[in-house]
Coordinates of C-alpha atoms in Angstrom, one line a residue:
Chain A
M1 CA 7.7 34.2 16.2
T2 CA 11.1 32.6 16.7
K3 CA 11.7 29.3 15.0
P4 CA 12.0 26.7 17.5
T5 CA 15.2 24.5 17.1
W6 CA 16.2 21.6 19.0
T7 CA 19.7 21.0 19.9
N8 CA 21.1 17.5 20.3
A9 CA 21.3 18.1 24.2
E10 CA 17.8 19.6 24.2
I11 CA 16.3 16.6 22.6
A12 CA 18.3 14.2 24.7
A13 CA 17.0 15.8 27.8
F14 CA 13.4 15.9 26.6
A15 CA 13.7 12.1 25.6
A16 CA 15.1 11.1 28.9
A17 CA 12.4 13.1 30.6
N18 CA 9.8 11.0 28.6
A19 CA 11.7 7.7 29.5
V20 CA 13.7 7.3 26.5
T21 CA 16.8 6.1 27.9
W22 CA 18.8 4.3 25.2
L23 CA 19.9 7.3 23.1
T24 CA 23.5 7.5 22.0
P25 CA 25.0 10.6 20.8
A26 CA 24.3 9.4 17.1
H27 CA 20.8 8.7 18.1
A28 CA 20.3 12.3 19.7
E29 CA 21.9 13.9 16.5
R30 CA 19.2 12.1 14.3
F31 CA 16.5 12.8 16.9
A32 CA 17.1 16.6 16.7
E33 CA 17.1 16.6 12.9
R34 CA 13.8 14.9 12.8
A35 CA 12.3 17.1 15.4
N36 CA 13.3 20.2 13.7
E37 CA 11.7 18.7 10.5
A38 CA 8.7 17.9 12.4
A39 CA 8.5 21.4 13.9
A40 CA 9.0 23.1 10.5
A41 CA 6.2 20.7 9.1
G42 CA 4.0 22.0 12.0
R43 CA 4.5 25.6 11.3
A44 CA 4.0 25.3 7.6
V45 CA 0.4 23.8 8.0
P46 CA -1.8 26.8 7.4
R47 CA -4.5 27.7 10.1
M48 CA -8.2 27.6 9.4
T49 CA -9.4 31.3 9.3
S50 CA -12.8 30.0 10.6
R51 CA -13.3 28.6 14.0
F52 CA -16.2 26.2 12.7
V53 CA -13.7 24.0 10.7
E54 CA -13.5 20.9 12.7
P55 CA -10.7 18.3 12.5
A56 CA -11.4 15.3 10.1
H57 CA -11.9 12.8 13.1
V58 CA -12.1 9.1 12.5
F59 CA -13.5 8.3 15.9
Q60 CA -16.7 6.3 15.8
M61 CA -18.3 4.1 18.7
G62 CA -17.8 0.5 18.1
P63 CA -17.4 -2.7 20.2
T64 CA -14.6 -3.2 22.4
R65 CA -11.5 -4.7 20.4
R66 CA -8.7 -6.9 21.6
Chain B
M1 CA 2.6 -27.8 -20.5
E2 CA 1.5 -24.2 -19.7
D3 CA 3.3 -22.6 -16.7
L4 CA 0.4 -22.2 -14.3
T5 CA 1.9 -19.2 -12.6
T6 CA 1.3 -17.2 -15.7
L7 CA -2.3 -17.4 -15.5
T8 CA -4.1 -14.4 -14.1
A9 CA -6.2 -15.1 -10.7
A10 CA -9.5 -14.7 -13.0
A11 CA -8.3 -17.1 -15.6
A12 CA -7.5 -19.8 -13.1
G13 CA -10.6 -19.2 -11.1
R14 CA -12.6 -19.9 -14.2
M15 CA -10.6 -23.1 -15.1
I16 CA -11.1 -24.3 -11.5
A17 CA -14.6 -23.8 -11.7
A18 CA -14.6 -25.8 -15.1
R19 CA -12.8 -28.4 -13.3
T20 CA -10.0 -28.1 -16.0
L21 CA -7.4 -26.8 -13.4
S22 CA -6.8 -28.6 -10.1
P23 CA -6.2 -26.3 -7.0
V24 CA -3.5 -29.0 -5.8
D25 CA -1.6 -28.4 -9.2
L26 CA -1.9 -24.7 -9.1
V27 CA -0.7 -24.5 -5.5
E28 CA 2.3 -26.8 -6.4
A29 CA 3.4 -24.6 -9.3
F30 CA 3.5 -21.8 -7.0
L31 CA 5.4 -23.4 -4.3
A32 CA 7.9 -24.8 -7.1
R33 CA 8.2 -21.2 -8.3
I34 CA 8.9 -19.8 -4.8
E35 CA 11.5 -22.5 -4.3
A36 CA 13.0 -21.5 -7.9
V37 CA 13.3 -17.9 -7.6
D38 CA 12.7 -16.4 -4.0
A39 CA 16.1 -16.8 -2.7
Q40 CA 16.9 -14.3 -5.4
V41 CA 13.7 -12.0 -5.1
K42 CA 13.2 -12.3 -1.4
S43 CA 9.4 -11.7 -1.9
Y44 CA 8.4 -14.1 1.3
L45 CA 9.4 -13.8 5.3
L46 CA 7.6 -17.1 5.8
V47 CA 6.2 -19.7 3.3
M48 CA 3.1 -21.6 4.7
A49 CA 3.7 -24.8 2.2
D50 CA 2.0 -27.2 4.6
S51 CA -1.1 -25.3 5.4
A52 CA -1.4 -24.4 1.7
R53 CA -1.0 -28.0 0.5
A54 CA -3.6 -29.1 3.1
A55 CA -6.1 -26.1 1.8
A56 CA -5.7 -26.9 -1.7
R57 CA -6.7 -30.8 -1.1
Q58 CA -9.6 -29.4 0.6
A59 CA -10.6 -27.0 -2.0
E60 CA -10.4 -29.9 -4.7
Q61 CA -12.6 -31.8 -2.6
E62 CA -15.1 -29.3 -2.1
I63 CA -15.3 -28.6 -5.7
A64 CA -15.4 -32.1 -6.8
A65 CA -18.4 -32.4 -4.4
G66 CA -20.2 -29.5 -6.2
R67 CA -19.5 -27.1 -3.5
W68 CA -17.7 -24.3 -5.6
R69 CA -17.2 -21.2 -3.4
G70 CA -16.6 -18.8 -6.1
P71 CA -14.2 -17.3 -8.4
L72 CA -11.3 -17.2 -5.9
H73 CA -11.7 -20.8 -4.5
G74 CA -8.3 -22.6 -4.8
I75 CA -6.3 -19.3 -6.1
P76 CA -3.1 -19.0 -4.0
Y77 CA -2.1 -15.8 -2.7
A78 CA 0.0 -14.1 -0.1
V79 CA -0.3 -11.1 2.4
K80 CA 2.3 -8.5 3.6
D81 CA 3.7 -9.6 7.0
N82 CA 1.6 -6.8 9.0
Y83 CA -1.6 -9.0 8.5
F84 CA -2.3 -11.1 11.5
T85 CA -2.3 -14.9 11.0
K86 CA -3.7 -16.9 13.7
G87 CA -0.8 -19.3 14.8
V88 CA 1.7 -18.1 12.3
R89 CA 4.5 -15.5 13.0
T90 CA 3.5 -11.8 12.2
C91 CA 6.7 -10.1 12.5
G92 CA 6.5 -6.9 10.1
A93 CA 10.0 -7.6 9.3
S94 CA 11.0 -6.3 12.7
R95 CA 13.5 -8.0 15.3
L96 CA 11.0 -6.6 17.9
L97 CA 8.2 -8.9 16.9
L98 CA 10.4 -11.9 15.9
D99 CA 8.4 -14.1 18.4
H100 CA 4.8 -12.5 17.8
V101 CA 2.4 -15.2 17.0
P102 CA -1.3 -13.7 16.8
D103 CA -4.2 -15.7 18.1
F104 CA -6.5 -14.5 15.3
N105 CA -6.6 -13.8 11.5
A106 CA -7.2 -10.4 10.0
T107 CA -10.7 -9.8 8.7
A108 CA -9.3 -9.6 5.2
I109 CA -7.7 -13.1 5.5
E110 CA -10.8 -14.5 7.1
R111 CA -12.9 -13.3 4.2
L112 CA -10.4 -14.7 1.7
T113 CA -10.3 -17.9 3.4
H114 CA -14.3 -17.9 3.2
A115 CA -14.0 -17.3 -0.4
G116 CA -11.8 -20.3 -0.9
A117 CA -8.5 -18.7 -1.4
I118 CA -5.3 -20.2 -0.1
L119 CA -2.6 -18.4 1.8
L120 CA 0.9 -19.2 0.8
G121 CA 2.8 -17.0 3.2
K122 CA 3.8 -13.9 4.7
L123 CA 5.4 -11.3 2.4
N124 CA 8.3 -8.9 2.9
T125 CA 7.8 -5.5 4.1
W126 CA 9.3 -2.5 5.5
E127 CA 9.6 -2.8 9.3
Y128 CA 6.0 -2.5 10.8
G129 CA 4.8 -2.1 7.2
T130 CA 5.9 1.9 7.3
G131 CA 9.1 3.7 7.0
T132 CA 10.6 7.1 5.7
G133 CA 11.4 5.8 2.3
A134 CA 14.7 5.0 2.9
V135 CA 16.3 1.4 3.1
H136 CA 19.0 1.1 5.5
F137 CA 19.8 -2.9 5.3
D138 CA 19.4 -3.0 8.9
L139 CA 16.6 -5.4 9.4
P140 CA 16.6 -9.0 10.4
F141 CA 15.7 -9.9 6.6
E142 CA 17.2 -8.5 3.5
P143 CA 15.1 -6.5 1.3
A144 CA 13.0 -7.7 -1.4
C145 CA 14.3 -7.3 -4.9
N146 CA 12.6 -6.2 -8.0
P147 CA 11.6 -9.0 -10.7
W148 CA 12.4 -6.8 -13.6
N149 CA 15.8 -5.9 -12.3
L150 CA 17.0 -7.9 -9.0
G151 CA 19.5 -4.9 -8.4
H152 CA 16.6 -2.4 -8.2
F153 CA 14.1 -1.2 -5.4
T154 CA 10.6 -2.8 -5.3
G155 CA 9.0 0.6 -3.9
G156 CA 7.5 0.3 -0.3
S157 CA 6.2 -0.2 1.9
S158 CA 4.4 -3.5 0.5
T159 CA 7.8 -4.5 -0.9
G160 CA 7.3 -8.4 -0.9
A161 CA 3.6 -7.7 -2.3
G162 CA 5.1 -6.1 -5.5
A163 CA 7.9 -8.6 -5.8
S164 CA 5.8 -11.5 -5.4
V165 CA 2.9 -10.9 -8.0
A166 CA 5.6 -9.7 -10.5
A167 CA 7.7 -12.8 -9.8
R168 CA 5.0 -15.2 -10.1
T169 CA 5.4 -16.5 -6.4
A170 CA 1.8 -15.4 -5.6
M171 CA -1.2 -15.1 -7.7
F172 CA -2.2 -11.9 -5.9
A173 CA -1.0 -10.2 -2.8
L174 CA -2.3 -7.9 -0.1
G175 CA -0.8 -5.0 0.9
S176 CA -1.4 -1.7 3.1
D177 CA -1.3 1.7 2.0
T178 CA -0.8 4.8 4.4
G179 CA 0.7 7.2 1.7
G180 CA 1.2 4.9 -1.3
S181 CA 2.4 1.6 0.1
V182 CA 0.3 -0.5 -2.3
R183 CA 0.5 1.8 -5.3
L184 CA 4.2 2.2 -5.1
P185 CA 5.1 -1.3 -5.2
A186 CA 2.7 -1.9 -7.5
A187 CA 4.3 1.1 -9.8
A188 CA 7.7 -0.2 -9.4
C189 CA 6.9 -3.9 -10.1
G190 CA 4.6 -3.2 -13.1
L191 CA 1.3 -4.2 -11.4
Q192 CA -2.2 -3.1 -10.7
G193 CA -2.6 -1.9 -7.2
I194 CA -5.6 -0.4 -5.6
K195 CA -6.3 1.7 -2.5
P196 CA -9.8 1.6 -1.9
S197 CA -11.9 4.3 -0.2
F198 CA -11.4 4.8 3.4
G199 CA -13.5 2.6 5.0
L200 CA -14.3 -0.1 2.2
V201 CA -12.2 -2.9 3.6
S202 CA -11.6 -3.7 7.1
R203 CA -8.2 -2.9 8.6
Y204 CA -8.8 -5.4 11.6
G205 CA -5.8 -7.8 12.2
I206 CA -3.5 -5.4 10.1
L207 CA -0.6 -3.9 12.4
P208 CA -2.1 -0.4 12.9
N209 CA 0.4 2.3 11.2
C210 CA -1.7 5.4 11.0
W211 CA -5.6 5.1 12.1
S212 CA -6.6 8.0 10.0
L213 CA -4.9 7.1 6.7
D214 CA -4.4 3.4 6.7
A215 CA -6.2 1.5 3.9
A216 CA -6.0 -2.2 3.0
G217 CA -5.6 -3.2 -0.9
P218 CA -4.6 -5.9 -3.3
L219 CA -1.8 -5.9 -5.6
C220 CA -2.5 -7.9 -8.7
W221 CA -1.6 -8.5 -12.3
T222 CA -4.8 -7.3 -13.7
A223 CA -7.9 -5.0 -13.0
E224 CA -10.1 -8.0 -13.2
D225 CA -8.1 -9.6 -10.4
C226 CA -8.1 -6.6 -8.3
A227 CA -11.9 -6.7 -8.7
L228 CA -12.3 -10.2 -7.9
V229 CA -10.3 -9.5 -4.6
L230 CA -12.1 -6.4 -3.7
D231 CA -15.4 -8.3 -4.2
A232 CA -14.1 -10.7 -1.5
I233 CA -12.6 -8.3 1.3
A234 CA -14.8 -5.4 0.9
G235 CA -17.7 -4.6 3.3
H236 CA -18.5 -3.7 6.7
D237 CA -16.7 -5.1 9.7
P238 CA -17.8 -4.0 13.1
A239 CA -14.3 -4.7 14.5
D240 CA -13.0 -1.6 12.4
P241 CA -14.7 1.4 13.6
T242 CA -13.9 3.1 10.4
C243 CA -15.4 0.5 8.0
V244 CA -18.4 1.9 6.5
D245 CA -21.8 -0.1 6.1
R246 CA -22.7 0.0 2.6
P247 CA -24.6 -2.4 0.1
P248 CA -21.9 -4.6 -1.5
V249 CA -20.7 -3.9 -5.0
A250 CA -19.7 -6.5 -7.6
H251 CA -16.6 -4.8 -8.7
A252 CA -16.0 -7.6 -11.3
R253 CA -19.4 -7.3 -12.9
G254 CA -19.4 -4.8 -15.7
I255 CA -15.7 -4.4 -15.8
G256 CA -15.7 -5.1 -19.4
A257 CA -18.2 -2.2 -20.2
G258 CA -15.5 0.0 -21.8
V259 CA -15.1 3.7 -21.6
Q260 CA -17.4 5.1 -23.9
G261 CA -18.6 8.7 -22.8
T262 CA -16.5 8.3 -19.6
V263 CA -15.1 11.7 -18.2
I264 CA -11.4 11.5 -17.4
G265 CA -9.7 14.7 -15.8
V266 CA -6.1 14.6 -16.7
V267 CA -3.6 16.3 -14.2
R268 CA -0.7 17.2 -16.6
E269 CA 1.2 19.7 -14.7
I270 CA 2.2 18.3 -11.3
D271 CA 5.3 18.4 -9.2
M272 CA 6.5 17.7 -5.8
N273 CA 8.4 20.7 -4.2
G274 CA 9.7 21.5 -8.0
V275 CA 10.4 17.9 -9.0
G276 CA 8.0 16.5 -11.8
A277 CA 7.4 13.3 -13.4
D278 CA 10.3 11.9 -15.4
P279 CA 9.7 12.2 -19.2
A280 CA 9.1 8.7 -19.7
V281 CA 6.5 8.6 -16.9
A282 CA 4.8 11.7 -18.2
A283 CA 4.7 10.2 -21.7
G284 CA 3.1 7.2 -20.3
V285 CA 0.4 9.2 -18.5
S286 CA -0.3 10.8 -21.9
H287 CA -0.3 7.5 -23.4
V288 CA -2.9 6.3 -21.2
A289 CA -5.0 9.3 -21.7
E290 CA -4.9 9.0 -25.6
T291 CA -5.7 5.4 -25.4
L292 CA -8.6 5.9 -23.5
Q293 CA -9.6 8.9 -25.7
S294 CA -9.4 6.4 -28.7
L295 CA -11.7 4.2 -26.8
G296 CA -14.2 6.7 -26.4
A297 CA -13.5 8.6 -23.2
R298 CA -13.8 12.2 -23.0
I299 CA -10.6 13.6 -21.8
V300 CA -10.6 16.9 -20.0
D301 CA -7.3 18.8 -18.5
V302 CA -7.9 19.7 -14.7
A303 CA -5.7 20.9 -12.1
L304 CA -5.2 19.8 -8.4
P305 CA -7.0 22.1 -5.9
S306 CA -3.8 22.2 -4.0
P307 CA -0.1 21.6 -4.5
L308 CA 1.1 18.1 -3.6
S309 CA 3.2 19.3 -0.9
A310 CA 0.2 20.4 1.0
Y311 CA -1.4 16.9 0.9
R312 CA 2.1 15.4 1.9
R313 CA 2.7 17.8 4.7
V314 CA -0.9 17.0 6.1
T315 CA -0.4 13.3 6.0
S316 CA 3.3 13.4 7.2
L317 CA 2.2 15.1 10.4
I318 CA -0.8 12.8 10.9
N319 CA 1.2 9.8 10.1
W320 CA 4.2 10.6 12.4
T321 CA 1.8 11.3 15.3
E322 CA -0.5 8.6 15.3
S323 CA 2.3 5.9 14.3
L324 CA 4.1 7.1 17.5
S325 CA 0.9 6.7 19.5
I326 CA 0.6 3.4 18.3
H327 CA 4.2 2.2 18.8
E328 CA 5.1 4.7 21.6
R329 CA 6.0 1.8 24.3
D330 CA 8.1 -0.1 21.6
F331 CA 10.0 3.2 20.9
V332 CA 10.4 4.3 24.3
E333 CA 11.5 0.9 25.7
R334 CA 13.4 -0.7 22.6
G335 CA 13.7 2.2 20.0
D336 CA 17.4 1.0 19.7
Q337 CA 16.5 -2.3 18.4
M338 CA 14.3 -0.8 15.6
G339 CA 15.7 -0.4 12.1
Q340 CA 16.5 3.2 11.3
A341 CA 13.8 3.9 9.1
L342 CA 11.1 3.1 11.8
R343 CA 13.1 4.8 14.5
D344 CA 13.6 7.8 12.4
K345 CA 9.7 7.9 11.9
M346 CA 9.0 7.5 15.8
M347 CA 11.6 10.4 16.2
S348 CA 9.4 12.5 13.9
G349 CA 6.2 11.9 15.7
F350 CA 7.9 12.4 19.5
T351 CA 7.9 16.1 19.3
V352 CA 4.7 17.1 16.9
R353 CA 3.0 19.7 18.9
A354 CA -0.7 18.8 19.5
V355 CA -2.0 21.8 17.9
D356 CA 0.0 20.9 14.8
Y357 CA -1.6 17.7 14.7
V358 CA -5.0 19.1 14.9
A359 CA -4.2 21.6 12.4
A360 CA -3.4 19.0 10.1
L361 CA -6.6 17.1 10.7
R362 CA -8.5 20.3 10.0
L363 CA -6.7 21.1 7.0
R364 CA -7.4 17.5 5.9
R365 CA -11.0 18.1 5.8
E366 CA -10.6 21.2 3.6
L367 CA -8.3 19.4 1.2
A368 CA -10.8 16.4 1.3
E369 CA -13.6 18.6 0.5
T370 CA -12.0 20.6 -2.3
M371 CA -10.6 17.5 -4.1
D372 CA -14.3 16.2 -3.9
R373 CA -15.7 19.2 -5.6
L374 CA -13.0 18.4 -8.4
M375 CA -13.8 14.5 -8.4
Q376 CA -17.5 15.2 -8.8
S377 CA -17.0 16.9 -12.1
V378 CA -15.5 13.9 -13.7
D379 CA -15.6 10.0 -13.5
A380 CA -11.9 9.6 -12.7
L381 CA -8.8 11.7 -12.6
L382 CA -5.4 10.6 -14.3
L383 CA -2.3 11.6 -12.8
P384 CA 1.1 10.2 -12.2
C385 CA 1.7 7.7 -9.5
A386 CA 5.7 7.3 -8.9
F387 CA 7.4 10.2 -10.8
H388 CA 10.3 8.0 -11.6
T389 CA 10.9 4.2 -12.2
A390 CA 12.2 1.8 -9.6
P391 CA 15.9 2.8 -8.6
P392 CA 19.0 0.7 -8.2
Y393 CA 19.5 0.0 -4.4
A394 CA 23.0 1.3 -4.9
D395 CA 21.6 4.8 -5.3
P396 CA 20.1 5.5 -1.8
A397 CA 19.1 9.0 -2.7
A398 CA 17.1 7.9 -5.8
V399 CA 15.7 5.1 -3.4
V400 CA 14.4 8.0 -1.2
A401 CA 13.3 9.9 -4.0
F402 CA 11.3 7.2 -5.4
T403 CA 8.7 7.5 -2.4
G404 CA 9.1 11.2 -1.9
H405 CA 8.3 12.0 -5.5
T406 CA 4.8 10.9 -5.9
A407 CA 1.2 11.7 -6.3
T408 CA 0.0 9.0 -3.9
S409 CA -0.3 10.6 -0.4
V410 CA -3.1 12.9 -2.0
F411 CA -5.7 10.2 -2.0
N412 CA -4.8 9.0 1.5
A413 CA -5.6 12.6 2.9
T414 CA -8.7 12.7 0.7
G415 CA -10.0 9.2 1.2
H416 CA -10.7 8.8 -2.4
P417 CA -10.1 5.4 -4.2
A418 CA -6.8 5.5 -6.5
I419 CA -5.4 2.6 -8.6
S420 CA -1.7 2.5 -9.9
L421 CA -1.5 1.0 -13.3
C422 CA 1.2 -0.1 -15.4
S423 CA 1.6 2.2 -18.4
G424 CA 4.4 0.7 -20.3
F425 CA 8.1 0.3 -19.8
D426 CA 11.3 2.7 -19.9
A427 CA 14.3 2.3 -22.4
A428 CA 15.7 -0.1 -19.5
G429 CA 12.8 -2.4 -19.4
L430 CA 11.6 -1.1 -15.9
P431 CA 7.8 -0.4 -15.5
L432 CA 6.3 2.8 -15.8
S433 CA 3.1 3.8 -13.9
A434 CA 0.1 6.0 -13.9
Q435 CA -2.6 6.8 -11.2
L436 CA -6.4 6.7 -11.7
A437 CA -8.4 8.1 -8.8
G438 CA -12.2 8.3 -8.5
N439 CA -15.2 9.2 -6.5
W440 CA -15.6 7.8 -3.1
F441 CA -16.6 4.2 -3.2
D442 CA -16.4 4.1 -6.9
E443 CA -13.9 1.6 -7.2
A444 CA -15.8 0.0 -10.1
T445 CA -15.1 2.7 -12.4
L446 CA -11.5 2.7 -11.8
L447 CA -11.4 -0.9 -12.5
R448 CA -13.4 -0.5 -15.5
I449 CA -11.1 1.9 -17.1
T450 CA -7.9 0.1 -16.1
H451 CA -9.3 -3.0 -17.7
A452 CA -10.1 -1.0 -21.0
Y453 CA -6.5 0.4 -21.2
E454 CA -5.1 -3.2 -20.3
Q455 CA -7.1 -4.7 -23.2
A456 CA -5.9 -1.9 -25.7
T457 CA -2.3 -2.5 -24.8
P458 CA 0.5 -5.0 -24.6
W459 CA 1.7 -4.4 -21.4
R460 CA 0.1 -7.5 -19.6
A461 CA 1.9 -9.7 -22.1
A462 CA 5.3 -9.0 -20.6
R463 CA 6.5 -10.9 -17.5
P464 CA 9.8 -10.4 -16.0
E465 CA 12.6 -12.9 -16.6
I466 CA 14.4 -13.8 -13.5
P467 CA 17.9 -15.0 -14.2
A468 CA 18.9 -18.4 -13.1
Q469 CA 20.5 -18.3 -9.6
G470 CA 24.1 -17.5 -10.0
A471 CA 23.9 -15.7 -13.3
M472 CA 23.6 -12.2 -11.5
S473 CA 26.4 -9.8 -11.8

């Protein structure tokens, strides 16, 4: 699998497409660094061999809160 | 005359119950201490002097009338500024929330008020009570300073909570811990700080950081004080859907029962991506083990089921993703007004793939189960907390490393309770730390072990001296 790598221009375009309009070039550079770090972390998580290992959900029914 | 700010909460509580100490005098002593040193320590973002004085007078009247509420009645404390306070600004040290005044109190504050404790104010924190480990000096408030050396880092994110209890500007403090944010300030500042089991203490009314990992906990001078605070704040709260409904435990009762026969697994070989604990920190952990063994504990060597990096990777992915989900609107609309640390964290969450987040949640379950199998073979685990002592702010890489080279996020991932305890001081006089982790909802054992260690060592007798203002280099 090819390593996904965000460029500054790609992350700026992705951010703009998701309503983030305040990025400066310095922000975009930082954003790309963080995005690449997140992608690497995600790739490094070993996948479960069994389909029956469920996520550790925290959801529980409760009253509606503010 | 004795300096009342040097008392522990437990000792002060006993004196108040015996009517040999006035809550009014105690609160005044802390307000005077804040006035004297907090311009240097910067533990507070907001001091609530008027309401604290009114509460102290009320406590005095109630006790005089025979309506003593318990061991925290009249005890002054403070909270990290991500705890909502009704009618009082809660800004999380952020310029985005400078006008934020909640209309309700966090459950933990409500419970402490019910116990008669007196809120002195809101404490310094990293922005929104979270971050990346870096300090960029770009928030509307200056960072808190370590009372053991004012040029040094306090640990984060509950920066003011650590600084205040060490500097004696609060008798105890409440912080929040997503990856170590109670235990690391405790470690840096020479305190005892406990992250309870996930679900023991309500997080309702604490600015959320990461639903799956957040825990609220106290930072105190002693284990006994931690126990008293936990007694007050633990318990089911229907407003927090993760808060469990269990019979209450009296954590302070039996705290002096000793460690005879207690089985403690020691993790001696541990590293974060190749970086191990400093020699002084490792020696401190060994000292804890030897001391407990001399008191009758049985020490066995054990190893963590997975490398520290596995727990860190899982908690990072979960934390980044959930944190962005919580604060997405703030980031999208005003991310440029955030400090760099919070903005960086939001950026990390922005591109996490859904499948990676779920993979992290699935691995988390496995990590928790394997850790629990180890935990069930002992009464507690002993291991390092922070691998380094508090670094100077002037060394930004060391500041980041203080948060990065730790063994704290393990127990956020697994949900087990864990306490950071002071294990002595290094050659520069900075506090060393160790960490005890226990079985789910068995905080009492951790507090009992920590108390036994405190009683056998001189570390609780040493308080930091804060130089008079103007004497700093």
